[in-house]
Tab-separated table of C-alpha atoms and ligand atoms in Angstrom:
chain	number	residue	atom	x	y	z
U	3	MET	CA	-14.086	-125.961	131.638
U	4	ILE	CA	-10.225	-125.791	132.160
U	5	GLY	CA	-9.811	-127.436	128.768
U	6	ASN	CA	-11.946	-124.585	127.201
U	7	LEU	CA	-10.024	-121.948	128.989
U	8	THR	CA	-6.638	-123.410	127.798
U	9	ASP	CA	-7.944	-123.480	124.209
U	10	GLU	CA	-8.998	-119.907	124.423
U	11	ILE	CA	-5.640	-118.738	125.912
U	12	ASN	CA	-3.930	-120.719	123.150
U	13	THR	CA	-6.072	-119.068	120.555
U	14	VAL	CA	-5.289	-115.657	121.965
U	15	LEU	CA	-1.586	-116.449	122.139
U	16	LEU	CA	-1.600	-117.629	118.624
U	17	LYS	CA	-3.338	-114.521	117.361
U	18	LYS	CA	-0.883	-112.298	119.348
U	19	ASN	CA	2.088	-114.233	117.757
U	20	ASN	CA	0.574	-113.933	114.380
U	21	VAL	CA	0.204	-110.081	114.938
U	22	ILE	CA	3.916	-109.825	116.151
U	23	ASN	CA	5.068	-111.819	113.117
U	24	ALA	CA	2.985	-109.719	110.872
U	25	LEU	CA	4.533	-106.489	112.377
U	26	ARG	CA	8.000	-107.871	112.165
U	27	GLU	CA	7.338	-108.822	108.499
U	28	SER	CA	6.011	-105.419	107.739
U	29	GLU	CA	8.924	-103.703	109.394
U	30	ALA	CA	11.336	-105.941	107.491
U	31	HIS	CA	9.505	-104.984	104.292
U	32	PHE	CA	9.607	-101.212	105.177
U	33	HIS	CA	13.418	-101.664	105.921
U	34	GLN	CA	13.970	-103.431	102.691
U	35	LEU	CA	12.280	-100.538	100.835
U	36	PHE	CA	13.884	-97.893	102.777
U	37	ASP	CA	17.357	-99.315	102.342
U	38	ARG	CA	17.072	-100.127	98.703
U	39	HIS	CA	15.028	-97.135	97.471
U	40	SER	CA	16.984	-94.711	95.302
U	41	SER	CA	15.218	-91.768	96.837
U	42	ILE	CA	16.914	-90.100	99.707
U	43	MET	CA	15.077	-90.907	102.924
U	44	LEU	CA	15.557	-89.782	106.641
U	45	LEU	CA	13.729	-90.789	109.713
U	46	ILE	CA	14.070	-87.923	112.184
U	47	ASP	CA	13.033	-87.684	115.788
U	48	TYR	CA	11.521	-84.283	115.750
U	49	GLN	CA	11.788	-83.743	119.565
U	50	SER	CA	15.459	-84.319	119.757
U	51	ARG	CA	16.248	-83.591	116.024
U	52	ILE	CA	18.343	-86.674	115.794
U	53	ILE	CA	18.464	-88.583	112.464
U	54	VAL	CA	17.191	-91.981	113.787
U	55	ASP	CA	17.659	-93.694	110.517
U	56	ALA	CA	18.947	-92.906	106.908
U	57	ASN	CA	19.044	-94.941	103.792
U	58	PRO	CA	22.289	-95.525	101.699
U	59	ALA	CA	20.880	-93.006	99.040
U	60	ALA	CA	20.993	-90.365	101.806
U	61	ALA	CA	24.437	-91.316	102.852
U	62	LYS	CA	25.558	-90.950	99.229
U	63	PHE	CA	23.755	-87.548	98.693
U	64	TYR	CA	25.024	-85.963	101.994
U	65	GLY	CA	28.436	-87.519	101.692
U	66	TYR	CA	28.570	-89.022	105.231
U	67	PRO	CA	29.037	-92.662	106.090
U	68	LEU	CA	25.739	-94.205	107.007
U	69	GLU	CA	26.871	-94.863	110.577
U	70	ILE	CA	27.736	-91.157	111.024
U	71	LEU	CA	24.522	-89.977	109.493
U	72	ARG	CA	22.523	-92.210	111.730
U	73	GLY	CA	22.583	-90.438	115.046
U	74	MET	CA	23.550	-87.125	113.595
U	75	ASP	CA	21.782	-83.926	114.733
U	76	VAL	CA	19.750	-82.807	111.617
U	77	SER	CA	20.701	-79.195	112.363
U	78	LEU	CA	24.188	-80.036	111.109
U	79	ILE	CA	22.592	-80.636	107.731
U	80	ASN	CA	20.141	-77.644	107.738
U	81	ALA	CA	21.861	-74.536	106.363
U	82	GLN	CA	19.213	-72.163	107.446
U	83	PRO	CA	18.889	-70.659	110.929
U	84	GLU	CA	16.696	-72.383	113.490
U	85	SER	CA	14.426	-69.287	113.489
U	86	GLU	CA	13.430	-70.209	109.874
U	87	ILE	CA	13.168	-73.970	110.352
U	88	TYR	CA	11.151	-73.877	113.526
U	89	PRO	CA	7.760	-72.604	112.051
U	90	GLN	CA	8.156	-75.155	109.170
U	91	ARG	CA	8.719	-77.927	111.715
U	92	GLN	CA	5.543	-76.986	113.687
U	93	LYS	CA	3.540	-77.021	110.420
U	94	ALA	CA	4.813	-80.601	109.712
U	95	ILE	CA	3.985	-81.766	113.211
U	96	ILE	CA	0.406	-80.501	113.069
U	97	GLY	CA	0.016	-81.865	109.487
U	98	GLU	CA	-0.682	-78.403	108.100
U	99	GLN	CA	2.010	-78.796	105.365
U	100	ASN	CA	3.945	-81.658	104.012
U	101	LYS	CA	6.121	-80.291	101.325
U	102	PHE	CA	8.954	-77.938	102.191
U	103	ILE	CA	11.861	-76.285	100.571
U	104	PHE	CA	15.207	-76.313	102.630
U	105	ASP	CA	18.849	-75.529	102.029
U	106	HIS	CA	20.898	-78.561	103.105
U	107	ARG	CA	24.682	-78.616	103.658
U	108	LEU	CA	26.514	-81.534	102.357
U	109	ALA	CA	29.614	-83.093	104.034
U	110	ASN	CA	31.801	-81.132	101.681
U	111	GLY	CA	30.198	-77.903	102.493
U	112	GLU	CA	28.231	-77.407	99.389
U	113	ILE	CA	24.704	-76.124	99.906
U	114	ARG	CA	21.960	-77.859	97.956
U	115	THR	CA	18.243	-76.764	97.769
U	116	VAL	CA	16.126	-79.748	98.512
U	117	GLU	CA	12.309	-80.355	98.538
U	118	ALA	CA	11.357	-82.449	101.549
U	119	HIS	CA	8.198	-84.512	101.618
U	120	ILE	CA	7.411	-85.004	105.294
U	121	SER	CA	4.988	-87.355	107.038
U	122	ILE	CA	4.683	-88.363	110.611
U	123	VAL	CA	5.233	-92.097	111.332
U	124	ARG	CA	5.367	-94.263	114.441
U	125	TYR	CA	8.682	-96.180	114.633
U	126	LYS	CA	9.921	-98.181	117.496
U	127	GLY	CA	7.601	-96.481	119.974
U	128	ASN	CA	8.548	-92.882	118.772
U	129	ASN	CA	6.804	-90.356	116.559
U	130	LEU	CA	9.287	-89.478	113.649
U	131	PHE	CA	9.406	-87.360	110.636
U	132	PHE	CA	9.707	-89.634	107.566
U	133	SER	CA	11.341	-87.356	105.121
U	134	ILE	CA	11.772	-88.039	101.412
U	135	ILE	CA	14.308	-85.577	99.991
U	136	HIS	CA	14.524	-84.433	96.351
U	137	ASP	CA	17.522	-82.332	95.212
U	138	VAL	CA	15.846	-79.384	93.317
U	139	THR	CA	18.971	-77.138	93.100
U	140	GLU	CA	19.061	-77.043	89.374
U	141	ARG	CA	15.310	-76.604	89.005
U	142	LYS	CA	15.382	-73.681	91.467
U	143	GLN	CA	18.279	-72.140	89.581
U	144	SER	CA	16.359	-72.357	86.248
U	145	GLU	CA	13.386	-70.817	87.891
U	146	GLU	CA	15.596	-67.960	89.207
U	147	GLN	CA	17.089	-67.528	85.739
U	148	ILE	CA	13.640	-67.406	84.145
U	149	ARG	CA	12.429	-64.877	86.714
U	150	ASN	CA	15.645	-62.769	86.133
U	151	LEU	CA	14.938	-62.832	82.321
U	152	ALA	CA	11.444	-61.630	82.810
U	153	PHE	CA	12.168	-58.886	85.428
U	154	TYR	CA	15.800	-57.864	84.887
U	155	ASP	CA	17.744	-56.295	81.973
U	156	ALA	CA	20.190	-58.816	80.736
U	157	LEU	CA	23.019	-56.334	80.015
U	158	THR	CA	23.007	-54.102	83.178
U	159	GLN	CA	21.164	-56.494	85.611
U	160	LEU	CA	18.949	-53.527	86.507
U	161	PRO	CA	15.138	-54.069	86.844
U	162	ASN	CA	13.479	-53.818	83.426
U	163	ARG	CA	10.456	-51.851	82.553
U	164	HIS	CA	8.151	-54.578	83.786
U	165	LEU	CA	9.568	-54.611	87.213
U	166	PHE	CA	9.772	-50.866	87.327
U	167	ILE	CA	6.074	-50.477	86.614
U	168	ASP	CA	5.335	-52.731	89.516
U	169	ARG	CA	7.688	-50.802	91.932
U	170	LEU	CA	6.165	-47.504	90.682
U	171	SER	CA	2.775	-48.804	91.785
U	172	GLN	CA	4.230	-49.457	95.153
U	173	VAL	CA	5.812	-46.113	95.391
U	174	MET	CA	2.483	-44.469	94.491
U	175	ALA	CA	0.658	-46.621	97.053
U	176	THR	CA	3.047	-45.596	99.700
U	177	SER	CA	2.691	-41.920	98.779
U	178	LYS	CA	-1.108	-42.213	98.861
U	179	ARG	CA	-0.966	-43.876	102.294
U	180	ASN	CA	1.483	-41.615	104.039
U	181	GLY	CA	0.983	-38.288	102.173
U	182	GLN	CA	4.777	-38.141	101.311
U	183	HIS	CA	5.912	-37.024	97.944
U	184	ALA	CA	7.732	-39.171	95.518
U	185	ALA	CA	9.663	-38.456	92.224
U	186	LEU	CA	9.932	-40.130	88.954
U	187	MET	CA	12.962	-39.310	86.819
U	188	MET	CA	13.546	-40.127	83.207
U	189	ILE	CA	17.249	-40.215	82.285
U	190	ASP	CA	18.316	-40.398	78.656
U	191	LEU	CA	22.056	-40.376	77.594
U	192	ASP	CA	23.110	-37.597	75.107
U	193	ASN	CA	24.458	-38.490	71.840
U	194	PHE	CA	24.884	-42.129	72.686
U	195	LYS	CA	24.512	-43.271	69.137
U	196	THR	CA	27.883	-41.554	68.366
U	197	LEU	CA	29.729	-43.942	70.774
U	198	ASN	CA	28.220	-47.026	69.061
U	199	ASP	CA	28.902	-45.553	65.623
U	200	THR	CA	32.555	-44.679	66.413
U	201	TYR	CA	33.642	-47.506	68.583
U	202	GLY	CA	31.119	-50.285	68.125
U	203	HIS	CA	28.254	-51.831	70.053
U	204	GLY	CA	30.581	-53.415	72.541
U	205	ALA	CA	31.850	-50.100	73.682
U	206	GLY	CA	28.260	-48.846	73.987
U	207	ASP	CA	27.390	-51.857	76.129
U	208	LEU	CA	30.281	-51.203	78.493
U	209	LEU	CA	29.067	-47.574	78.870
U	210	LEU	CA	25.532	-48.670	79.510
U	211	ILE	CA	26.870	-51.158	82.231
U	212	GLU	CA	28.884	-48.382	83.933
U	213	VAL	CA	25.931	-45.933	83.748
U	214	ALA	CA	23.811	-48.580	85.505
U	215	SER	CA	26.349	-48.962	88.348
U	216	ARG	CA	26.767	-45.215	88.734
U	217	LEU	CA	23.060	-44.671	88.944
U	218	LYS	CA	22.879	-47.411	91.635
U	219	SER	CA	25.442	-45.538	93.592
U	220	CYS	CA	23.327	-42.281	93.579
U	221	ILE	CA	20.179	-43.627	95.178
U	222	ARG	CA	19.107	-45.037	98.463
U	223	GLY	CA	18.047	-48.713	99.142
U	224	LEU	CA	14.343	-47.771	99.056
U	225	ASP	CA	14.615	-46.142	95.734
U	226	THR	CA	14.504	-47.845	92.293
U	227	VAL	CA	16.535	-47.551	89.243
U	228	ALA	CA	15.684	-49.386	86.139
U	229	ARG	CA	16.578	-49.581	82.429
U	230	PHE	CA	13.719	-48.781	80.180
U	231	GLY	CA	15.457	-49.747	76.996
U	232	GLY	CA	18.152	-48.472	74.774
U	233	ASP	CA	19.967	-45.594	76.512
U	234	GLU	CA	16.973	-44.631	78.679
U	235	PHE	CA	16.914	-45.217	82.484
U	236	VAL	CA	14.288	-44.365	85.036
U	237	VAL	CA	14.439	-43.646	88.904
U	238	ALA	CA	11.715	-43.635	91.353
U	239	LEU	CA	12.473	-41.796	94.624
U	240	ASN	CA	10.359	-42.840	97.569
U	241	GLU	CA	9.332	-41.191	100.761
U	242	LEU	CA	10.279	-37.660	100.099
U	243	GLY	CA	8.933	-34.829	102.342
U	244	THR	CA	5.187	-34.098	102.747
U	245	ASP	CA	5.971	-30.467	101.972
U	246	LYS	CA	6.125	-29.890	98.317
U	247	ASN	CA	8.964	-27.476	98.162
U	248	GLN	CA	11.051	-29.821	100.448
U	249	ALA	CA	10.301	-32.744	98.149
U	250	MET	CA	11.383	-30.764	95.119
U	251	THR	CA	14.680	-29.688	96.777
U	252	GLN	CA	15.237	-33.403	97.689
U	253	ALA	CA	14.580	-34.646	94.141
U	254	ARG	CA	16.761	-31.863	92.689
U	255	VAL	CA	19.693	-32.917	94.935
U	256	VAL	CA	19.484	-36.478	93.691
U	257	ALA	CA	18.956	-35.416	89.988
U	258	GLU	CA	21.945	-33.170	90.235
U	259	LYS	CA	24.066	-35.944	91.835
U	260	ILE	CA	23.048	-38.200	88.970
U	261	ARG	CA	23.779	-35.589	86.362
U	262	THR	CA	27.270	-34.893	87.679
U	263	THR	CA	28.101	-38.476	88.386
U	264	LEU	CA	27.129	-39.571	84.745
U	265	SER	CA	29.121	-36.697	83.209
U	266	ASN	CA	32.388	-37.988	84.714
U	267	PRO	CA	34.762	-39.457	82.167
U	268	TYR	CA	34.288	-43.212	81.339
U	269	SER	CA	37.269	-45.495	80.763
U	270	LEU	CA	36.126	-47.965	78.178
U	271	CYS	CA	37.976	-51.049	76.967
U	272	ILE	CA	37.548	-51.266	73.142
U	273	ASN	CA	38.637	-53.962	70.604
U	274	GLN	CA	37.627	-56.767	72.948
U	275	THR	CA	37.590	-59.209	70.123
U	276	THR	CA	41.476	-59.533	70.238
U	277	ASN	CA	43.340	-60.353	73.411
U	278	SER	CA	44.643	-56.775	73.587
U	279	CYS	CA	42.335	-54.040	74.821
U	280	ALA	CA	42.646	-50.322	74.147
U	281	VAL	CA	41.325	-48.142	76.796
U	282	ILE	CA	39.632	-44.897	75.790
U	283	GLU	CA	38.377	-42.051	77.824
U	284	TYR	CA	34.851	-41.161	76.800
U	285	HIS	CA	32.614	-38.239	77.861
U	286	CYS	CA	28.921	-38.719	78.045
U	287	THR	CA	26.226	-36.752	79.609
U	288	ALA	CA	22.593	-37.215	80.336
U	289	SER	CA	19.316	-35.177	80.123
U	290	ILE	CA	16.966	-35.652	83.052
U	291	GLY	CA	13.315	-35.047	83.326
U	292	VAL	CA	11.762	-35.109	86.717
U	293	THR	CA	8.187	-35.170	88.007
U	294	VAL	CA	7.422	-34.843	91.779
U	295	PHE	CA	4.054	-36.066	93.038
U	296	VAL	CA	1.995	-36.932	95.828
U	297	SER	CA	-0.226	-39.722	94.739
U	298	LYS	CA	-3.825	-38.648	94.679
U	299	HIS	CA	-5.379	-38.947	91.390
U	300	GLU	CA	-2.347	-39.412	89.091
U	301	CYS	CA	-2.085	-42.581	87.000
U	302	GLN	CA	1.268	-44.150	86.019
U	303	ASP	CA	0.856	-43.303	82.361
U	304	ASP	CA	0.524	-39.618	83.174
U	305	LEU	CA	3.461	-39.644	85.518
U	306	LEU	CA	5.709	-41.379	82.898
U	307	ARG	CA	4.417	-38.972	80.220
U	308	TRP	CA	5.231	-35.945	82.414
U	309	ALA	CA	8.752	-37.074	83.252
U	310	ASP	CA	9.362	-37.902	79.585
U	311	MET	CA	8.187	-34.388	78.409
U	312	ALA	CA	10.444	-32.852	81.014
U	313	MET	CA	13.418	-35.043	79.815
U	314	TYR	CA	12.804	-33.801	76.210
U	315	SER	CA	12.736	-30.170	77.470
U	316	ALA	CA	16.088	-30.868	78.970
U	317	LYS	CA	17.326	-32.142	75.645
U	318	GLU	CA	16.018	-29.304	73.672
U	319	ALA	CA	17.412	-26.779	76.076
U	320	GLY	CA	20.910	-27.954	75.403
U	321	GLN	CA	21.325	-31.493	76.975
U	322	ASN	CA	23.245	-32.190	80.318
U	323	LEU	CA	20.358	-30.518	82.006
U	324	ILE	CA	17.629	-31.275	84.560
U	325	SER	CA	14.189	-30.233	83.820
U	326	PHE	CA	11.123	-30.474	86.172
U	327	SER	CA	7.646	-31.145	84.918
U	328	ASN	CA	5.189	-28.637	86.342
U	329	ILE	CA	2.023	-30.027	84.982
U	330	ASN	CA	1.059	-31.755	88.166
U	331	LEU	CA	2.306	-29.203	90.699
V	413	GTP	N1	25.500	-50.578	72.587
V	413	GTP	C1	24.279	-50.614	72.749
V	413	GTP	N2	23.438	-49.756	72.071
V	413	GTP	C2	22.122	-49.742	72.160
V	413	GTP	C3	21.496	-50.756	72.976
V	413	GTP	N3	20.101	-50.572	72.940
V	413	GTP	C4	19.984	-49.365	72.060
V	413	GTP	N4	21.170	-48.970	71.612
V	413	GTP	C5	21.434	-47.857	70.778
V	413	GTP	O1	21.207	-46.624	71.429
V	413	GTP	C6	20.993	-45.671	70.439
V	413	GTP	C7	19.835	-44.695	71.000
V	413	GTP	O2	19.516	-43.901	70.050
V	413	GTP	P1	19.087	-42.354	70.430
V	413	GTP	O3	18.186	-42.345	71.448
V	413	GTP	O4	18.879	-41.724	69.032
V	413	GTP	O5	20.492	-41.871	70.996
V	413	GTP	P2	21.186	-40.538	71.151
V	413	GTP	O6	22.379	-40.534	70.160
V	413	GTP	O7	21.637	-40.617	72.590
V	413	GTP	O8	20.277	-39.479	70.887
V	413	GTP	P3	19.729	-38.242	71.869
V	413	GTP	O9	18.991	-39.071	72.812
V	413	GTP	O10	18.915	-37.383	71.078
V	413	GTP	O11	20.885	-37.568	72.416
V	413	GTP	C8	20.788	-46.283	69.042
V	413	GTP	O12	21.893	-46.173	68.365
V	413	GTP	C9	20.570	-47.786	69.562
V	413	GTP	O13	21.031	-48.631	68.540
V	413	GTP	C10	22.190	-51.633	73.649
V	413	GTP	O14	21.782	-52.544	74.417
V	413	GTP	N5	23.544	-51.549	73.526
């Protein structure tokens, strides 16, 4: 009887030892993998936000000695405010999301964009984030460049026609919702071709860049200015008054500001191919067509056509003028 019991106890103890050995072996395997892997890996206690463990690849990437990185508060690495990190952390804890984009600060102060693949592991009795980090800074920059090429004019950095059409839809939707008027302006430079023909394309480019900057200075943050192409620019004014006459006056004030600002002399640096640069003073004006609308039944094409027609009326009436479309009023 006692002999049987001793055998059973021995069997249980043997099994327990086997389990402990297996666990130790598995932990040793994990650590070997963790230490030798070329991917950046962090184990973070998500309660205290302390980096419990980091591998040599992480130390190399972040630029801290391993013994400093281990035990460091992860908020020293996070370059974003806690208010942005907190909701992400909660999603990782409940397993709703496991891939995140963060800005991480290296020891030398440089900010890198990283993609963190996070899973929850139990390690030495604690629940930890096991985070595998990929540096995606260059990829994000390329994506940003592609986005810029698709939506922004390369010369002036203003939104292009594509982005403007989208913004105009938003302006129309806002007007439909709140009953406030909005305005669309078509701005075309007068005799711009002469500048290109006289001083070269480079001088023309400089003027277009300056025009873009002056246009931006004439509008509010909620308005949009874009380059439609060539020497043609467009402006959308948002949230003008609900009263038609008031909205017309507001649009006229902005159009007049644009007209006078653009007609101020331009200092252009020509002959940029050589090291010397001759500065010329150039005068250029613009013809402006305006359509003021409260979005009910109008479609974008009509608005653009009306503003365009008004702009041509201004050109035909002698240039450097503002003309209002009255079709939709
Ligand atoms: N420098 C430069 N010129 C451009 C660019 N895009 C278009 N152009 C030139 O802009 C000019 C536009 O021609 P028009 O619309 O006839 O210009 P305009 O002389 O202002 O004529 P009006 O509008 O009737 O006053 C052409 O000479 C184009 O070659 C650009 O990116 N840079």
